[in-house]
Tab-separated table of C-alpha atoms and ligand atoms in Angstrom:
chain	number	residue	atom	x	y	z
A	228	UNK	CA	93.151	100.246	138.322
A	229	UNK	CA	95.032	103.895	138.662
A	230	UNK	CA	96.642	106.211	137.397
A	231	UNK	CA	99.911	105.722	135.932
A	232	UNK	CA	102.964	108.150	134.513
A	233	UNK	CA	105.567	106.883	132.489
A	234	UNK	CA	108.686	109.277	131.973
A	235	UNK	CA	108.935	110.401	128.655
A	236	UNK	CA	109.183	113.966	126.554
A	237	UNK	CA	108.794	116.292	126.320
A	238	UNK	CA	107.385	115.369	129.923
A	239	UNK	CA	105.471	112.607	131.906
A	240	UNK	CA	102.389	111.139	129.957
A	241	UNK	CA	100.518	110.168	132.872
A	242	UNK	CA	97.430	106.961	131.403
A	243	UNK	CA	95.447	103.668	133.170
A	244	UNK	CA	96.511	101.231	131.208
A	245	UNK	CA	92.471	99.873	131.599
A	246	UNK	CA	91.827	102.695	128.907
A	247	UNK	CA	95.349	102.640	127.026
A	248	UNK	CA	96.287	99.819	124.361
A	249	UNK	CA	98.978	98.582	123.604
A	250	UNK	CA	99.088	99.179	119.207
A	251	UNK	CA	101.855	97.354	117.413
A	252	UNK	CA	102.050	98.444	113.447
A	253	UNK	CA	103.310	96.220	110.882
A	254	UNK	CA	105.556	94.677	112.171
A	255	UNK	CA	105.081	92.177	108.853
A	256	UNK	CA	108.157	89.970	107.556
A	257	UNK	CA	107.912	92.280	104.407
A	258	UNK	CA	109.128	94.436	105.802
A	259	UNK	CA	111.436	93.589	108.401
A	260	UNK	CA	112.229	90.141	106.847
A	261	UNK	CA	115.364	89.278	105.028
A	262	UNK	CA	113.483	89.059	101.487
A	263	UNK	CA	110.452	91.475	101.450
A	264	UNK	CA	109.397	94.802	100.175
A	265	UNK	CA	111.781	96.620	102.548
A	266	UNK	CA	114.450	95.121	100.876
A	267	UNK	CA	112.967	94.656	97.564
A	268	UNK	CA	113.587	98.803	98.159
A	269	UNK	CA	117.100	98.205	98.939
A	270	UNK	CA	117.278	98.812	102.100
A	271	UNK	CA	118.871	97.091	104.929
A	272	UNK	CA	116.832	95.180	107.577
A	273	UNK	CA	118.908	95.472	110.264
A	274	UNK	CA	116.989	97.902	112.142
A	275	UNK	CA	113.672	97.085	112.269
A	276	UNK	CA	114.949	93.003	113.172
A	277	UNK	CA	116.067	95.389	116.265
A	278	UNK	CA	112.925	96.208	117.459
A	279	UNK	CA	111.638	92.885	117.744
A	280	UNK	CA	112.883	92.074	121.055
A	281	UNK	CA	111.535	95.191	122.712
A	282	UNK	CA	107.894	95.388	121.529
A	283	UNK	CA	107.949	91.519	122.826
A	284	UNK	CA	109.079	92.919	125.483
A	285	UNK	CA	105.884	95.413	125.559
A	286	UNK	CA	103.948	92.476	124.326
A	287	UNK	CA	104.910	90.822	127.806
A	288	UNK	CA	103.259	92.706	129.874
A	289	UNK	CA	100.784	94.275	128.180
A	290	UNK	CA	99.096	90.490	127.848
A	291	UNK	CA	100.759	90.325	131.245
A	292	UNK	CA	98.412	93.210	132.452
A	293	UNK	CA	95.400	92.109	129.903
A	294	UNK	CA	95.331	95.574	128.329
A	295	UNK	CA	94.150	95.942	125.241
A	296	UNK	CA	96.982	94.559	121.870
A	297	UNK	CA	96.286	96.318	119.255
A	298	UNK	CA	98.486	94.545	115.400
A	299	UNK	CA	97.940	96.576	111.806
A	300	UNK	CA	99.189	94.791	108.098
A	301	UNK	CA	99.261	96.930	106.058
A	302	UNK	CA	98.727	94.720	102.518
A	303	UNK	CA	97.355	95.367	99.485
A	304	UNK	CA	95.246	94.223	96.478
A	305	UNK	CA	97.940	92.588	94.049
A	306	UNK	CA	98.028	94.707	91.285
A	307	UNK	CA	97.861	97.727	92.804
A	308	UNK	CA	100.292	99.178	90.417
A	309	UNK	CA	103.149	100.760	93.266
A	310	UNK	CA	106.345	99.246	91.605
A	311	UNK	CA	107.159	96.724	93.199
A	312	UNK	CA	103.931	95.953	95.863
A	313	UNK	CA	102.583	92.531	94.649
A	314	UNK	CA	106.133	92.273	92.596
A	315	UNK	CA	106.623	88.136	93.028
A	316	UNK	CA	109.211	87.565	96.538
A	317	UNK	CA	111.090	85.219	98.289
A	318	UNK	CA	107.593	85.361	100.293
A	319	UNK	CA	105.976	85.775	97.599
A	320	UNK	CA	104.200	88.861	96.390
A	321	UNK	CA	105.602	91.073	97.661
A	322	UNK	CA	103.137	93.507	100.203
A	323	UNK	CA	99.126	91.538	98.939
A	324	UNK	CA	97.322	90.159	101.623
A	325	UNK	CA	97.629	86.399	102.190
A	326	UNK	CA	100.835	86.112	100.216
A	327	UNK	CA	103.682	85.004	102.913
A	328	UNK	CA	105.337	88.504	103.921
A	329	UNK	CA	102.234	89.711	104.387
A	330	UNK	CA	102.207	87.917	108.172
A	331	UNK	CA	103.044	89.455	111.295
A	332	UNK	CA	106.880	88.349	112.111
A	333	UNK	CA	106.035	85.359	114.649
A	334	UNK	CA	108.416	86.720	117.378
A	335	UNK	CA	105.789	89.383	117.787
A	336	UNK	CA	102.545	86.474	115.866
A	337	UNK	CA	98.892	87.849	117.645
A	338	UNK	CA	97.037	85.177	119.939
A	339	UNK	CA	93.525	84.770	121.228
A	340	UNK	CA	92.268	87.845	122.094
A	341	UNK	CA	94.489	90.248	120.613
A	342	UNK	CA	93.076	92.156	117.979
A	343	UNK	CA	94.673	92.766	114.061
A	344	UNK	CA	93.311	95.414	111.445
A	345	UNK	CA	94.422	95.462	108.276
A	346	UNK	CA	95.475	98.523	106.762
A	347	UNK	CA	94.796	99.654	103.157
A	348	UNK	CA	97.322	102.952	103.485
A	349	UNK	CA	100.025	103.833	105.952
A	350	UNK	CA	97.688	104.986	109.028
A	351	UNK	CA	95.868	102.571	110.844
A	352	UNK	CA	92.673	104.664	111.520
A	353	UNK	CA	91.908	105.571	107.473
A	354	UNK	CA	89.353	102.696	105.620
A	355	UNK	CA	89.321	100.583	108.310
A	356	UNK	CA	87.279	99.881	112.161
A	357	UNK	CA	90.581	100.439	114.172
A	358	UNK	CA	88.226	103.786	115.726
A	359	UNK	CA	85.195	101.682	116.309
A	360	UNK	CA	87.187	99.221	117.820
A	361	UNK	CA	88.930	101.671	120.647
A	362	UNK	CA	86.028	103.677	120.820
A	363	UNK	CA	84.080	100.416	123.070
A	364	UNK	CA	86.509	99.069	124.938
A	365	UNK	CA	86.442	102.813	126.363
A	366	UNK	CA	90.064	103.336	125.048
A	367	UNK	CA	91.975	106.709	125.747
A	368	UNK	CA	96.387	106.729	125.334
A	369	UNK	CA	97.957	104.265	123.579
A	370	UNK	CA	100.966	102.879	124.151
A	371	UNK	CA	102.882	102.585	120.121
A	372	UNK	CA	104.834	100.474	118.719
A	373	UNK	CA	106.367	98.891	114.890
A	374	UNK	CA	107.879	99.923	112.029
A	375	UNK	CA	108.185	102.067	110.393
A	376	UNK	CA	108.766	105.274	112.405
A	377	UNK	CA	108.163	107.866	110.064
A	378	UNK	CA	105.946	106.775	108.027
A	379	UNK	CA	103.085	104.246	109.246
A	380	UNK	CA	103.603	104.645	113.146
A	381	UNK	CA	104.361	109.045	112.388
A	382	UNK	CA	101.051	108.657	110.568
A	383	UNK	CA	98.407	105.853	112.444
A	384	UNK	CA	100.378	108.754	116.050
A	385	UNK	CA	98.271	111.849	113.713
A	386	UNK	CA	95.182	110.420	112.658
A	387	UNK	CA	95.719	108.997	116.426
A	388	UNK	CA	95.952	112.680	117.798
A	389	UNK	CA	93.862	114.638	115.772
A	390	UNK	CA	91.476	111.886	117.665
A	391	UNK	CA	91.021	112.047	120.203
A	392	UNK	CA	93.170	110.309	121.739
A	393	UNK	CA	96.804	110.191	123.378
A	394	UNK	CA	100.285	108.519	121.704
A	395	UNK	CA	103.405	107.176	122.841
A	396	UNK	CA	105.814	106.130	121.659
A	397	UNK	CA	108.682	103.854	122.375
A	398	UNK	CA	111.087	105.098	121.143
A	399	UNK	CA	113.405	101.557	120.569
A	400	UNK	CA	110.420	99.340	120.412
A	401	UNK	CA	109.830	101.518	116.531
A	402	UNK	CA	112.135	101.634	113.026
A	403	UNK	CA	113.128	103.161	110.468
A	404	UNK	CA	115.013	101.520	107.652
A	405	UNK	CA	116.744	105.948	107.085
A	406	UNK	CA	118.444	106.931	111.323
A	407	UNK	CA	118.449	110.888	109.851
A	408	UNK	CA	114.489	110.033	109.542
A	409	UNK	CA	114.527	107.411	113.184
A	410	UNK	CA	114.930	110.976	114.932
A	411	UNK	CA	113.375	113.450	112.970
A	412	UNK	CA	110.165	111.174	113.428
A	413	UNK	CA	110.035	110.282	116.971
A	414	UNK	CA	111.380	114.824	117.285
A	415	UNK	CA	108.519	115.995	115.310
A	416	UNK	CA	106.139	114.019	117.418
A	417	UNK	CA	107.224	115.331	121.201
A	418	UNK	CA	108.686	118.891	119.442
A	419	UNK	CA	106.231	121.405	120.486
A	420	UNK	CA	104.675	120.807	124.389
A	421	UNK	CA	103.784	116.913	122.459
A	422	UNK	CA	102.412	118.192	119.621
A	423	UNK	CA	101.335	115.283	118.061
A	424	UNK	CA	102.342	112.223	121.453
A	425	UNK	CA	104.999	111.676	123.836
A	426	UNK	CA	108.480	109.727	123.680
A	427	UNK	CA	109.572	107.478	125.612
A	428	UNK	CA	111.335	104.039	125.255
A	429	UNK	CA	110.646	100.764	126.890
A	430	UNK	CA	112.381	99.901	130.286
A	431	UNK	CA	110.676	103.461	130.935
A	432	UNK	CA	106.803	102.247	129.187
A	433	UNK	CA	107.716	98.332	132.256
A	434	UNK	CA	108.906	100.814	135.518
A	435	UNK	CA	105.229	102.546	134.618
A	436	UNK	CA	103.390	99.077	134.537
A	437	UNK	CA	104.349	97.570	136.712
A	438	UNK	CA	104.604	100.482	139.391
B	411	LIG	N1	104.200	100.676	107.342
B	411	LIG	C1	105.469	100.987	106.737
B	411	LIG	O1	105.600	102.263	107.656
B	411	LIG	N2	105.151	101.113	105.416
B	411	LIG	C2	105.950	102.119	104.519
B	411	LIG	O2	105.508	101.224	103.191
B	411	LIG	N3	107.391	101.761	105.371
B	411	LIG	C3	108.322	102.500	104.216
B	411	LIG	O3	109.022	102.758	105.303
B	411	LIG	N4	108.462	102.194	102.977
């Protein structure tokens, strides 16, 4: 497969779909749906619900093209001691593995052959097999979607950049409870000549992948 180019900021992002993975970060009920961890913290979950449809569009394209798809889930052992994690909610114990709230939202549920990475922290590389999985498959570039933009998405992009992966973050496929953090987190990634990575959107990503 040939090198593709995607319109992006601060400049065009080049990648080969054969060595690129779609990474969908923590699109879990606990962050996205009413009654979960995010809402228990007092947040409005609607900006996160808005990213489900564009994430689905990216999953459909990646699946059609046979690209590697990685889903991540944040989850903790019960009783980890953080405020509200492990507390009882309408979808079970908040952000605890095995509980209903820990599941990926049904619209974006993994299909056979896709990788699900369970992570204990914010970044998807810390204390997980993700780096080995990507290197074993020759992956060099990551198209990043998911929530939240300034927390798990940002941390993962920084970790990936330090490990030599080139990341593009799709702005309509990532969400934050805080509009000011959404903007700042994306600005920080693309500042200083793509210091951590590139920023684009699902429309430009689909054009690049389908061409
Ligand atoms: N997945 C992720 O971003 N975890 C968080 O705890 N995010 C918040 O914004 N709280």
